[in-house]
Short mmCIF file of C-alpha atoms in Angstrom, two decimals:
data_model
loop_
_atom_site.label_atom_id
_atom_site.label_comp_id
_atom_site.label_asym_id
_atom_site.label_seq_id
_atom_site.Cartn_x
_atom_site.Cartn_y
_atom_site.Cartn_z
CA MET A 169 0.00 0.00 0.00
CA GLY A 170 1.29 3.51 -0.80
CA GLN A 171 2.05 6.13 1.80
CA SER A 172 -0.79 8.32 0.58
CA LEU A 173 -3.38 6.17 2.38
CA ARG A 174 -4.72 7.25 5.74
CA ILE A 175 -4.37 4.96 8.74
CA ARG A 176 -7.61 3.05 8.86
CA THR A 177 -7.90 3.18 12.64
CA TYR A 178 -8.39 6.96 12.52
CA ASN A 179 -11.69 8.73 12.70
CA ILE A 180 -11.87 10.28 9.23
CA LEU A 181 -12.35 14.05 9.05
CA PRO A 182 -15.55 15.15 7.32
CA LEU A 183 -14.89 15.96 3.68
CA VAL A 184 -16.38 19.41 4.05
CA PHE A 185 -13.80 20.23 6.74
CA ILE A 186 -10.94 19.11 4.49
CA HIS A 187 -12.33 21.12 1.58
CA LEU A 188 -12.66 24.28 3.65
CA THR A 189 -9.15 24.08 5.03
CA HIS A 190 -7.75 23.99 1.50
CA LEU A 191 -9.40 27.36 0.90
CA MET A 192 -7.82 29.06 3.90
CA SER A 193 -4.43 30.76 4.14
CA SER A 194 -1.91 30.39 6.96
CA THR A 195 -1.87 33.83 8.59
CA PHE A 196 -3.95 35.75 11.11
CA GLY A 197 -5.78 32.77 12.53
CA LYS A 198 -6.68 30.94 9.32
CA PRO A 199 -5.68 27.26 9.32
CA LYS A 200 -3.49 25.60 6.75
CA ALA A 201 -4.62 22.46 4.97
CA SER A 202 -3.05 19.12 5.72
CA THR A 203 -1.62 17.95 2.39
CA THR A 204 0.50 14.97 3.44
CA PHE A 205 -0.39 11.75 5.18
CA LEU A 206 1.15 9.50 7.80
CA PRO A 207 2.75 6.16 6.90
CA PRO A 208 0.18 3.32 6.94
CA LYS A 209 2.59 1.12 8.98
CA LEU A 210 1.87 3.38 11.92
CA GLN A 211 -1.44 1.51 12.33
CA ASN A 212 0.53 -1.57 13.36
CA LEU A 213 1.87 0.08 16.51
CA HIS A 214 0.21 -0.58 19.85
CA LEU A 215 -0.58 3.13 20.15
CA ALA A 216 -2.49 3.46 16.87
CA TYR A 217 -5.88 3.57 18.58
CA ARG A 218 -4.66 6.52 20.67
CA LEU A 219 -4.18 8.62 17.55
CA ARG A 220 -7.09 10.90 16.74
CA ASP A 221 -7.94 13.09 13.78
CA ASP A 222 -11.50 14.04 14.70
CA PRO A 223 -12.40 17.75 14.43
CA SER A 224 -12.26 18.35 18.19
CA ALA A 225 -8.72 16.97 18.57
CA ILE A 226 -7.46 18.67 15.42
CA LYS A 227 -8.95 22.04 16.34
CA LEU A 228 -7.26 22.07 19.74
CA ALA A 229 -3.89 20.97 18.37
CA SER A 230 -3.93 23.54 15.56
CA SER A 231 -4.36 26.56 17.84
CA ASP A 232 -2.61 28.16 20.80
CA TYR A 233 -2.89 31.08 23.20
CA GLY A 234 -1.67 33.51 20.55
CA ASN A 235 -4.59 32.74 18.20
CA ILE A 236 -2.45 34.04 15.35
CA VAL A 237 -1.03 30.90 13.71
CA LYS A 238 -3.09 27.87 12.69
CA GLU A 239 -1.30 24.69 11.61
CA ILE A 240 -3.32 21.52 11.07
CA PRO A 241 -1.65 18.25 12.11
CA ALA A 242 -2.43 14.90 10.52
CA ALA A 243 -3.26 13.44 13.91
CA VAL A 244 -3.03 13.94 17.67
CA LEU A 245 -1.57 11.35 20.03
CA TYR A 246 -3.29 10.97 23.39
CA PRO A 247 -0.65 8.97 25.28
CA THR A 248 -1.44 6.83 28.30
CA SER A 249 2.23 6.23 29.12
CA ILE A 250 5.71 7.51 28.40
CA ASN A 251 6.23 4.43 26.25
CA ASP A 252 3.55 5.67 23.84
CA ILE A 253 5.57 8.82 23.19
CA ALA A 254 8.84 6.94 22.84
CA SER A 255 7.28 4.45 20.40
CA LEU A 256 5.88 7.22 18.22
CA ILE A 257 9.20 9.06 18.01
CA LYS A 258 11.18 5.89 17.42
CA PHE A 259 8.82 4.95 14.60
CA ALA A 260 9.20 8.37 13.00
CA ASP A 261 12.97 8.17 13.33
CA SER A 262 13.19 4.67 11.88
CA ASN A 263 10.70 5.32 9.09
CA ASN A 264 12.45 5.05 5.72
CA ALA A 265 10.61 7.97 4.18
CA SER A 266 12.91 10.70 2.87
CA ALA A 267 10.95 13.24 4.93
CA PRO A 268 9.76 11.71 8.22
CA PHE A 269 6.64 13.18 9.78
CA ASN A 270 7.16 15.77 12.50
CA ILE A 271 6.15 15.53 16.15
CA ALA A 272 5.43 18.32 18.63
CA ALA A 273 4.62 18.07 22.33
CA ARG A 274 1.71 20.29 23.38
CA GLY A 275 1.29 21.10 27.05
CA GLN A 276 -1.18 23.90 27.75
CA GLY A 277 -0.76 25.54 24.35
CA HIS A 278 0.38 28.82 25.91
CA SER A 279 2.74 29.64 23.04
CA VAL A 280 1.80 32.59 20.85
CA HIS A 281 3.31 31.86 17.43
CA GLY A 282 2.55 28.19 16.79
CA GLN A 283 5.68 26.84 18.47
CA ALA A 284 3.90 23.69 19.69
CA MET A 285 2.22 22.86 16.38
CA ALA A 286 3.13 20.24 13.77
CA ARG A 287 1.64 20.84 10.34
CA ASN A 288 0.89 17.48 8.68
CA GLY A 289 2.59 15.72 11.59
CA VAL A 290 1.53 14.49 15.01
CA VAL A 291 0.92 16.63 18.07
CA VAL A 292 1.34 14.87 21.39
CA ASN A 293 -1.34 15.98 23.84
CA MET A 294 0.66 15.92 27.08
CA ASN A 295 -2.47 16.59 29.14
CA SER A 296 -3.57 13.06 28.28
CA LEU A 297 -0.47 11.71 30.00
CA LYS A 298 -1.33 13.83 33.04
CA ASN A 299 -4.83 12.33 33.12
CA ASN A 300 -3.33 8.82 33.13
CA ARG A 301 -0.92 9.43 36.03
CA ASN A 302 -3.77 8.84 38.49
CA GLY A 303 -2.67 11.74 40.63
CA ASN A 304 0.91 10.46 40.91
CA GLY A 305 2.58 13.04 38.70
CA VAL A 306 4.34 14.83 41.55
CA LYS A 307 6.44 12.89 44.08
CA VAL A 308 7.92 14.98 46.90
CA VAL A 309 11.01 13.84 48.80
CA SER A 310 10.87 15.98 51.91
CA SER A 311 13.43 14.31 54.15
CA ALA A 312 17.13 14.90 53.58
CA ALA A 313 17.75 11.56 55.29
CA VAL A 314 15.57 9.80 52.72
CA SER A 315 16.96 11.70 49.77
CA SER A 316 20.10 10.20 48.29
CA MET A 317 21.05 13.74 47.31
CA GLY A 318 20.88 15.11 50.85
CA ARG A 319 18.41 17.80 49.80
CA TRP A 320 14.70 18.23 49.17
CA TYR A 321 13.27 17.77 45.71
CA ALA A 322 10.17 16.83 43.75
CA ASP A 323 10.10 14.36 40.88
CA VAL A 324 7.56 15.83 38.49
CA GLY A 325 6.09 14.60 35.23
CA GLY A 326 6.86 16.92 32.33
CA GLU A 327 3.15 17.21 31.63
CA GLN A 328 2.32 18.40 35.16
CA LEU A 329 1.25 21.99 35.79
CA TRP A 330 3.32 24.22 38.04
CA VAL A 331 0.21 24.95 40.09
CA ASP A 332 -0.05 21.22 40.82
CA VAL A 333 3.61 21.21 41.86
CA LEU A 334 2.87 24.10 44.21
CA ASN A 335 -0.08 22.36 45.81
CA ALA A 336 1.73 19.05 46.22
CA THR A 337 4.89 20.52 47.71
CA LEU A 338 3.03 22.86 50.09
CA GLU A 339 1.53 19.79 51.73
CA HIS A 340 5.09 19.06 52.91
CA GLY A 341 5.86 22.66 53.85
CA LEU A 342 8.10 22.99 50.79
CA ALA A 343 8.07 24.76 47.43
CA PRO A 344 10.25 25.32 44.34
CA VAL A 345 12.41 28.43 44.49
CA SER A 346 11.85 29.80 40.98
CA TRP A 347 8.50 30.32 39.29
CA THR A 348 6.73 31.79 36.31
CA ASP A 349 4.09 34.49 36.83
CA TYR A 350 1.42 32.16 35.49
CA LEU A 351 1.33 28.65 37.01
CA TYR A 352 -1.07 26.93 34.63
CA LEU A 353 1.84 25.93 32.41
CA THR A 354 3.52 22.55 32.13
CA VAL A 355 6.87 21.79 33.72
CA GLY A 356 8.25 20.48 30.43
CA GLY A 357 7.03 23.55 28.58
CA THR A 358 8.71 26.16 30.76
CA LEU A 359 11.92 24.12 31.10
CA SER A 360 12.13 23.97 27.31
CA ASN A 361 12.32 27.77 27.31
CA ALA A 362 13.73 29.01 30.64
CA GLY A 363 10.93 29.88 33.06
CA ILE A 364 11.29 33.40 34.43
CA SER A 365 9.56 35.58 36.99
CA GLY A 366 10.32 37.95 39.83
CA GLN A 367 12.44 35.35 41.66
CA THR A 368 14.85 34.91 38.73
CA PHE A 369 17.29 37.61 39.84
CA ARG A 370 18.00 35.63 43.02
CA TYR A 371 17.56 31.96 42.13
CA GLY A 372 17.95 32.03 38.38
CA PRO A 373 15.34 30.78 35.90
CA GLN A 374 13.55 27.51 36.43
CA ILE A 375 16.11 25.72 34.23
CA SER A 376 18.79 26.61 36.80
CA ASN A 377 16.90 24.72 39.50
CA VAL A 378 16.68 21.23 38.01
CA TYR A 379 18.69 18.34 39.42
CA GLU A 380 17.80 15.62 36.93
CA MET A 381 15.50 14.78 34.02
CA ASP A 382 14.09 11.90 32.02
CA VAL A 383 14.00 12.79 28.33
CA ILE A 384 12.80 11.03 25.20
CA THR A 385 15.17 12.18 22.47
CA GLY A 386 14.43 12.72 18.80
CA LYS A 387 15.63 9.16 18.22
CA GLY A 388 13.04 7.77 20.63
CA ASP A 389 15.66 6.94 23.26
CA PHE A 390 14.74 7.22 26.94
CA VAL A 391 17.60 9.02 28.70
CA THR A 392 18.06 9.95 32.36
CA CYS A 393 20.34 12.96 32.54
CA SER A 394 21.82 15.35 35.08
CA PRO A 395 24.90 17.56 35.50
CA LYS A 396 26.84 14.33 36.18
CA LYS A 397 25.10 11.83 33.90
CA ASN A 398 24.45 12.23 30.17
CA THR A 399 25.34 15.87 30.63
CA ASP A 400 25.16 16.66 26.92
CA VAL A 401 21.44 15.79 26.89
CA PHE A 402 20.82 17.65 30.15
CA TYR A 403 22.29 20.95 29.00
CA ALA A 404 20.87 20.66 25.49
CA VAL A 405 17.26 20.13 26.57
CA LEU A 406 17.12 22.88 29.21
CA GLY A 407 16.14 25.96 27.25
CA GLY A 408 16.37 23.89 24.07
CA LEU A 409 12.96 24.89 22.63
CA GLY A 410 11.91 21.25 22.35
CA GLN A 411 14.51 20.54 19.66
CA PHE A 412 16.33 17.64 21.29
CA GLY A 413 13.79 15.73 23.31
CA ILE A 414 10.52 15.70 25.22
CA ILE A 415 10.87 16.12 28.98
CA VAL A 416 8.83 13.44 30.76
CA ARG A 417 10.25 13.90 34.27
CA ALA A 418 12.14 16.68 36.02
CA ARG A 419 13.66 16.64 39.50
CA ILE A 420 12.96 20.13 40.86
CA ALA A 421 14.87 21.81 43.72
CA LEU A 422 12.76 22.65 46.78
CA GLN A 423 13.17 24.76 49.88
CA SER A 424 11.07 25.54 52.96
CA ALA A 425 7.94 27.39 51.88
CA PRO A 426 7.11 30.71 53.49
CA LYS A 427 3.61 31.20 54.83
CA ARG A 428 2.82 34.73 53.77
CA VAL A 429 3.94 37.54 51.47
CA LYS A 430 4.14 41.31 51.77
CA TRP A 431 3.43 42.46 48.20
CA VAL A 432 4.29 46.11 47.52
CA ARG A 433 4.08 48.44 44.53
CA MET A 434 5.80 51.84 44.34
CA LEU A 435 5.37 54.46 41.62
CA TYR A 436 8.07 56.46 39.80
CA ASN A 437 7.91 59.27 37.26
CA ASP A 438 11.63 59.09 36.53
CA PHE A 439 12.91 56.07 34.64
CA SER A 440 16.52 56.53 35.75
CA ALA A 441 15.50 56.34 39.43
CA PHE A 442 13.23 53.36 38.67
CA ALA A 443 16.00 51.42 36.92
CA ARG A 444 18.63 52.40 39.50
CA ASP A 445 16.46 51.14 42.38
CA GLN A 446 15.68 47.89 40.57
CA GLU A 447 19.34 47.23 39.87
CA HIS A 448 20.28 48.03 43.46
CA LEU A 449 17.67 45.65 44.87
CA ILE A 450 18.76 42.71 42.72
CA SER A 451 22.35 43.26 43.91
CA ILE A 452 21.32 42.59 47.52
CA SER A 453 21.41 38.91 48.35
CA GLY A 454 20.38 38.16 51.90
CA ARG A 455 22.31 41.13 53.23
CA VAL A 456 21.72 42.27 56.81
CA ASP A 457 21.99 45.95 57.68
CA GLU A 458 23.44 47.53 60.83
CA GLN A 459 20.20 46.89 62.75
CA LYS A 460 20.30 43.22 61.70
CA TYR A 461 17.35 43.63 59.34
CA MET A 462 17.17 41.35 56.32
CA ILE A 463 16.91 44.02 53.62
CA ALA A 464 16.87 41.75 50.57
CA VAL A 465 13.65 41.21 48.63
CA ASP A 466 12.40 37.81 47.48
CA TYR A 467 10.68 38.94 44.31
CA LEU A 468 11.11 41.92 41.99
CA GLU A 469 9.38 42.97 38.80
CA GLY A 470 8.41 46.25 37.15
CA LEU A 471 5.66 47.43 34.84
CA LEU A 472 4.43 50.48 32.98
CA LEU A 473 1.21 52.28 33.90
CA MET A 474 -0.46 54.03 30.97
CA ASN A 475 -3.94 55.36 30.24
CA HIS A 476 -4.53 53.25 27.13
CA GLY A 477 -8.04 52.18 26.30
CA PRO A 478 -11.26 52.06 28.34
CA LEU A 479 -10.04 49.23 30.58
CA ASP A 480 -6.54 50.11 31.70
CA HIS A 481 -5.07 46.96 33.17
CA TRP A 482 -3.78 48.66 36.29
CA ARG A 483 -7.29 49.71 37.30
CA THR A 484 -8.56 46.16 37.56
CA SER A 485 -5.84 44.52 39.60
CA PHE A 486 -3.77 45.79 42.49
CA PHE A 487 -4.55 49.40 43.35
CA PRO A 488 -7.46 50.37 45.64
CA SER A 489 -10.34 51.99 43.77
CA LYS A 490 -10.14 55.04 46.03
CA ASP A 491 -6.66 55.76 44.62
CA HIS A 492 -7.53 55.34 40.94
CA PHE A 493 -8.19 59.04 40.33
CA ARG A 494 -4.89 60.28 41.74
CA ILE A 495 -2.93 57.53 39.97
CA SER A 496 -4.70 58.33 36.70
CA SER A 497 -3.92 62.03 37.18
CA LEU A 498 -0.27 61.16 37.68
CA ILE A 499 -0.24 59.10 34.48
CA THR A 500 -1.97 61.90 32.57
CA LYS A 501 0.69 64.34 33.73
CA TYR A 502 3.71 62.21 32.83
CA GLY A 503 2.38 59.89 30.11
CA ILE A 504 4.01 56.83 31.65
CA ILE A 505 4.42 55.93 35.31
CA TYR A 506 6.92 53.22 36.20
CA CYS A 507 5.77 50.76 38.85
CA LEU A 508 8.30 48.85 40.94
CA GLU A 509 6.84 45.66 42.36
CA ILE A 510 8.53 43.77 45.18
CA ALA A 511 7.65 41.05 47.65
CA LYS A 512 9.07 39.87 50.94
CA TYR A 513 8.23 36.42 52.24
CA TYR A 514 7.68 35.83 55.92
CA ASP A 515 6.46 33.26 58.42
CA ASP A 516 5.94 33.06 62.17
CA SER A 517 9.61 33.62 62.95
CA THR A 518 9.80 36.87 60.94
CA LEU A 519 6.27 38.15 61.56
CA ASN A 520 7.44 40.87 63.94
CA SER A 521 10.28 42.15 61.75
CA VAL A 522 8.98 42.10 58.17
CA ASP A 523 7.27 45.50 58.35
CA GLU A 524 10.34 47.13 59.86
CA GLU A 525 12.48 45.56 57.14
CA LEU A 526 10.20 47.06 54.50
CA GLN A 527 10.54 50.49 56.07
CA VAL A 528 14.33 50.17 55.90
CA LEU A 529 14.00 49.25 52.23
CA PHE A 530 11.73 52.20 51.49
CA GLN A 531 14.36 54.59 52.87
CA MET A 532 16.81 53.30 50.25
CA LEU A 533 14.49 53.93 47.30
CA SER A 534 13.49 56.99 45.24
CA PHE A 535 9.80 56.43 44.46
CA ILE A 536 7.26 59.25 44.50
CA PRO A 537 6.43 59.99 48.16
CA GLY A 538 2.96 58.84 49.13
CA TYR A 539 2.70 56.36 46.27
CA THR A 540 3.39 53.03 47.92
CA PHE A 541 0.69 50.35 47.99
CA GLU A 542 0.83 47.16 49.98
CA LYS A 543 -1.08 43.90 50.21
CA ASP A 544 -0.67 40.88 52.47
CA PHE A 545 -1.27 37.52 50.80
CA SER A 546 -0.80 33.89 51.63
CA TYR A 547 2.16 32.46 49.73
CA ALA A 548 -0.10 30.31 47.54
CA ASP A 549 -2.43 33.20 46.71
CA PHE A 550 0.51 35.39 45.76
CA LEU A 551 1.93 32.80 43.37
CA THR A 552 -1.47 32.22 41.73
CA ARG A 553 -2.34 35.93 41.49
CA VAL A 554 -2.13 36.08 37.68
CA ALA A 555 -4.40 33.09 37.17
CA GLN A 556 -6.97 34.58 39.54
CA ILE A 557 -7.03 37.85 37.58
CA GLU A 558 -7.07 36.12 34.20
CA ASP A 559 -9.91 33.80 35.13
CA GLN A 560 -11.95 36.84 36.19
CA GLN A 561 -11.25 38.92 33.10
CA ILE A 562 -11.21 36.51 30.16
CA ARG A 563 -12.95 33.36 29.13
CA VAL A 564 -10.80 30.49 30.33
CA HIS A 565 -12.14 27.05 31.09
CA GLU A 566 -10.79 23.61 31.78
CA SER A 567 -11.52 20.48 29.76
CA SER A 568 -10.22 16.92 29.65
CA GLN A 569 -7.88 18.02 26.86
CA GLY A 570 -6.35 20.93 28.78
CA ARG A 571 -6.94 24.61 29.36
CA GLN A 572 -9.04 26.34 26.70
CA TRP A 573 -8.15 29.97 25.98
CA ASP A 574 -10.28 32.95 25.04
CA ASP A 575 -10.69 34.11 21.44
CA ASN A 576 -8.47 37.18 21.76
CA LEU A 577 -5.29 37.53 19.75
CA HIS A 578 -2.05 37.78 21.72
CA PRO A 579 0.84 39.13 19.61
CA TRP A 580 3.28 39.11 22.52
CA LEU A 581 6.85 40.33 22.24
CA ASN A 582 9.27 39.27 24.99
CA LEU A 583 12.82 40.56 24.93
CA PHE A 584 16.09 40.34 26.84
CA LEU A 585 18.23 43.46 26.48
CA PRO A 586 21.53 44.52 28.06
CA LYS A 587 21.52 46.91 31.01
CA SER A 588 23.77 49.36 29.17
CA HIS A 589 20.97 50.17 26.70
CA ILE A 590 17.91 50.19 28.95
CA SER A 591 17.75 54.01 29.05
CA ASP A 592 17.98 54.15 25.25
CA PHE A 593 15.15 51.64 25.08
CA ASN A 594 13.04 53.72 27.42
CA SER A 595 13.54 56.85 25.29
CA GLY A 596 13.15 55.22 21.90
CA VAL A 597 10.48 52.62 22.66
CA PHE A 598 8.51 53.38 25.82
CA LYS A 599 8.45 57.17 25.46
CA ASP A 600 8.30 57.24 21.67
CA ILE A 601 6.94 54.20 19.84
CA VAL A 602 4.62 52.94 22.56
CA LEU A 603 3.43 56.19 24.09
CA LYS A 604 2.90 58.12 20.84
CA ARG A 605 1.06 55.38 19.00
CA ASN A 606 -1.25 54.74 21.95
CA ILE A 607 -2.26 51.27 20.75
CA THR A 608 -0.61 49.09 23.41
CA THR A 609 -3.07 46.89 25.27
CA GLY A 610 -2.20 44.60 28.13
CA LEU A 611 0.75 44.63 30.48
CA VAL A 612 4.20 45.92 29.67
CA LEU A 613 6.75 44.37 32.03
CA VAL A 614 10.32 45.55 32.58
CA TYR A 615 12.74 44.24 35.22
CA PRO A 616 16.38 43.18 35.53
CA MET A 617 18.07 39.83 36.16
CA ASN A 618 21.57 38.70 37.10
CA ARG A 619 23.33 36.74 34.38
CA ASN A 620 25.45 34.79 36.90
CA LYS A 621 22.27 32.93 37.88
CA TRP A 622 22.09 31.42 34.37
CA ASP A 623 24.17 28.48 33.20
CA ASP A 624 25.75 29.18 29.82
CA ARG A 625 26.09 25.44 29.11
CA MET A 626 22.33 25.30 28.64
CA SER A 627 20.69 26.13 25.32
CA ALA A 628 18.94 29.29 26.54
CA VAL A 629 20.36 32.54 25.17
CA THR A 630 20.84 35.81 27.07
CA PRO A 631 22.69 39.10 26.45
CA ASP A 632 26.37 39.11 27.40
CA GLU A 633 26.25 41.72 30.17
CA ASP A 634 26.23 40.86 33.88
CA VAL A 635 22.81 42.46 34.31
CA PHE A 636 20.14 42.36 31.63
CA TYR A 637 16.48 43.30 31.48
CA THR A 638 13.46 41.40 30.36
CA VAL A 639 10.79 43.50 28.65
CA GLY A 640 7.45 41.91 27.88
CA PHE A 641 4.75 43.47 25.70
CA LEU A 642 1.80 41.26 26.63
CA HIS A 643 -0.68 42.54 24.06
CA SER A 644 -4.26 41.39 23.76
CA SER A 645 -6.46 42.24 20.79
CA GLY A 646 -9.93 41.27 19.67
CA PHE A 647 -9.60 42.32 16.03
CA ASP A 648 -7.38 41.49 13.06
CA SER A 649 -6.95 45.20 12.30
CA SER A 650 -5.44 45.97 15.70
CA LEU A 651 -3.37 42.79 15.43
CA GLU A 652 -1.76 44.18 12.31
CA MET A 653 -1.00 47.48 14.06
CA LEU A 654 0.52 45.68 17.05
CA ASP A 655 2.52 43.45 14.72
CA VAL A 656 3.92 46.54 12.98
CA GLN A 657 4.74 48.04 16.37
CA ASN A 658 6.59 44.89 17.41
CA LYS A 659 8.62 45.00 14.21
CA ASP A 660 9.40 48.68 14.72
CA ILE A 661 10.61 47.98 18.25
CA LEU A 662 12.99 45.35 16.92
CA GLN A 663 14.09 47.69 14.14
CA PHE A 664 14.81 50.40 16.72
CA CYS A 665 17.03 47.96 18.61
CA TYR A 666 18.86 47.08 15.43
CA ASN A 667 19.37 50.72 14.47
CA ALA A 668 20.58 51.58 17.99
CA SER A 669 22.98 48.60 18.00
CA ILE A 670 21.16 47.05 20.97
CA LYS A 671 21.99 43.33 20.97
CA VAL A 672 18.53 42.26 21.99
CA LYS A 673 17.50 38.61 22.33
CA LYS A 674 13.94 37.36 22.07
CA TYR A 675 12.58 35.29 24.92
CA LEU A 676 10.02 32.76 23.65
CA PRO A 677 11.55 33.50 20.24
CA ASN A 678 10.04 33.10 16.83
CA TYR A 679 11.98 33.44 13.59
CA LYS A 680 11.19 32.18 10.12
CA THR A 681 14.53 31.00 8.74
CA LYS A 682 17.60 29.15 9.91
CA GLU A 683 19.74 32.17 9.09
CA GLU A 684 17.66 34.39 11.36
CA TRP A 685 17.97 31.88 14.18
CA LYS A 686 21.72 31.68 13.64
CA ASN A 687 22.50 35.38 13.33
CA LEU A 688 19.81 37.10 15.37
CA HIS A 689 19.30 34.62 18.20
CA PHE A 690 21.94 31.99 18.89
CA GLY A 691 25.08 33.77 17.72
CA MET A 692 28.09 32.03 19.27
CA LYS A 693 25.86 29.19 20.51
CA TRP A 694 24.66 28.24 17.04
CA GLU A 695 27.37 25.71 16.25
CA THR A 696 26.80 23.86 19.52
CA PHE A 697 23.03 23.98 19.05
CA GLN A 698 23.33 22.58 15.54
CA GLU A 699 25.69 19.81 16.69
CA ARG A 700 23.27 18.84 19.44
CA LYS A 701 20.44 18.65 16.92
CA ALA A 702 22.46 16.30 14.73
CA GLN A 703 23.25 14.16 17.78
CA PHE A 704 19.83 13.88 19.41
CA ASP A 705 17.34 14.52 16.58
CA PRO A 706 19.23 13.91 13.32
CA LYS A 707 16.06 13.58 11.22
CA MET A 708 14.74 16.88 12.59
CA ILE A 709 11.50 15.36 13.82
CA LEU A 710 10.79 17.36 16.96
CA SER A 711 9.17 20.77 17.41
CA PRO A 712 8.83 21.88 13.77
CA GLY A 713 6.72 24.86 14.85
CA GLN A 714 9.86 26.63 16.04
CA ARG A 715 11.01 26.77 12.39
CA ILE A 716 14.67 26.42 13.32
CA PHE A 717 15.68 23.51 11.10
CA ASN A 718 12.55 23.18 8.97
CA ASN A 719 10.50 26.05 7.57
CA ASN A 720 7.27 24.20 8.29
#
């Protein structure tokens, strides 16, 4: 039988659906047609009946949080075990076809440019694996005496959500040290990128807090790796954008969990003071002042406050409604107000000193007098703050296949840029492009990190300077017309960086050609990245949606 025949065990897509997809283009949310078919021998595998191509499965796998790219796979695998994933990859790798079908792992689909899609290939629905773990996806080792490593950790399935890791570890009075702002993401997904948030300046990204992993490589091999065992796989996969293997288990570092959090925001009208205070705070690591106060912060981020649109994001989140008028007046006067956001963790032993420590911190900073705002949260509520706001403001719901997102378009742009150019970026982007065009919707984040908390042996890419900033334009749009304007703005921001010789790196990157990946993103790391691809995924099967080695 020829390779053009569909696997008979599939549910066949209705002909009208196939016809319609042939009429649609690939941009701005319109799906591409599936024009190739999977090898018929795939039906002989034990996992064939777990492959689906019904409209429901295909629709979910051909979309993501961005709602910008649509790529239709030939089928979706709903694995019940790790062996299902390994068998699929090994079959694709051993298939004699000149162009083997591609495979992409899909966690929660929180990418914004189709990175977890596989046009004409197979998408692995990792949520199915989570559903078949029977609640055993997170194993916490809370006794140093029990742990062979002499330290606390959690063994976590790559398909598990960080919020589930939080809940499981808190039962033991423990928690991971590094987080993302949004916890309804899979462990394997964030570790394939980096995983950053307000704790990164102190503990490094999530990829810097992994002791060990189980990975299924692009050859279908099951490999246990760590800094001491199969190190080449370990460092390749962390931050590797899914190019070398699928993470099916990660051993995550834990520490004692605090009970509560003092969450504070302070407002600035001067960017230089804002940046100077941020950089000073991330330089303090557990330092005690003359009065024996612990003056370090546990979390630090920053954001822009602007009066853009009828529902300014800052109005609906942190600030008391009674203060909205005076904050809005401040924004109207200056155009942009810079908000420094910090948090200090505390428990029973530090209950009596945490407020005094904050007062010592305030005396070191140059925010606008009278514009400090404070909340007191439980540790769990603080870490899940973004999900609570998002669930209130947009249409998000859970299903057996994973989290379903709203219909808005999210043309996000996330950047890493060197400290030496952050003032130039403020003048040329924040105060010019963003403020004058007045089209930015959603949060704009800006905060610094310490490069010495990142491991350069990993695949993740950062600027070369000791301190660099992350800037995130977290746009949300309900219309194609505004999407096009935001897309132009994103391109103009990147063009400004190029013209100003700012060696910016994209976080959660998307490029269209191998040359762009080589020259604009990886730079000196490209040769190593390419060698690792040849070693662990020589047929270039995994994660085609990244468009690094195949312009899919």
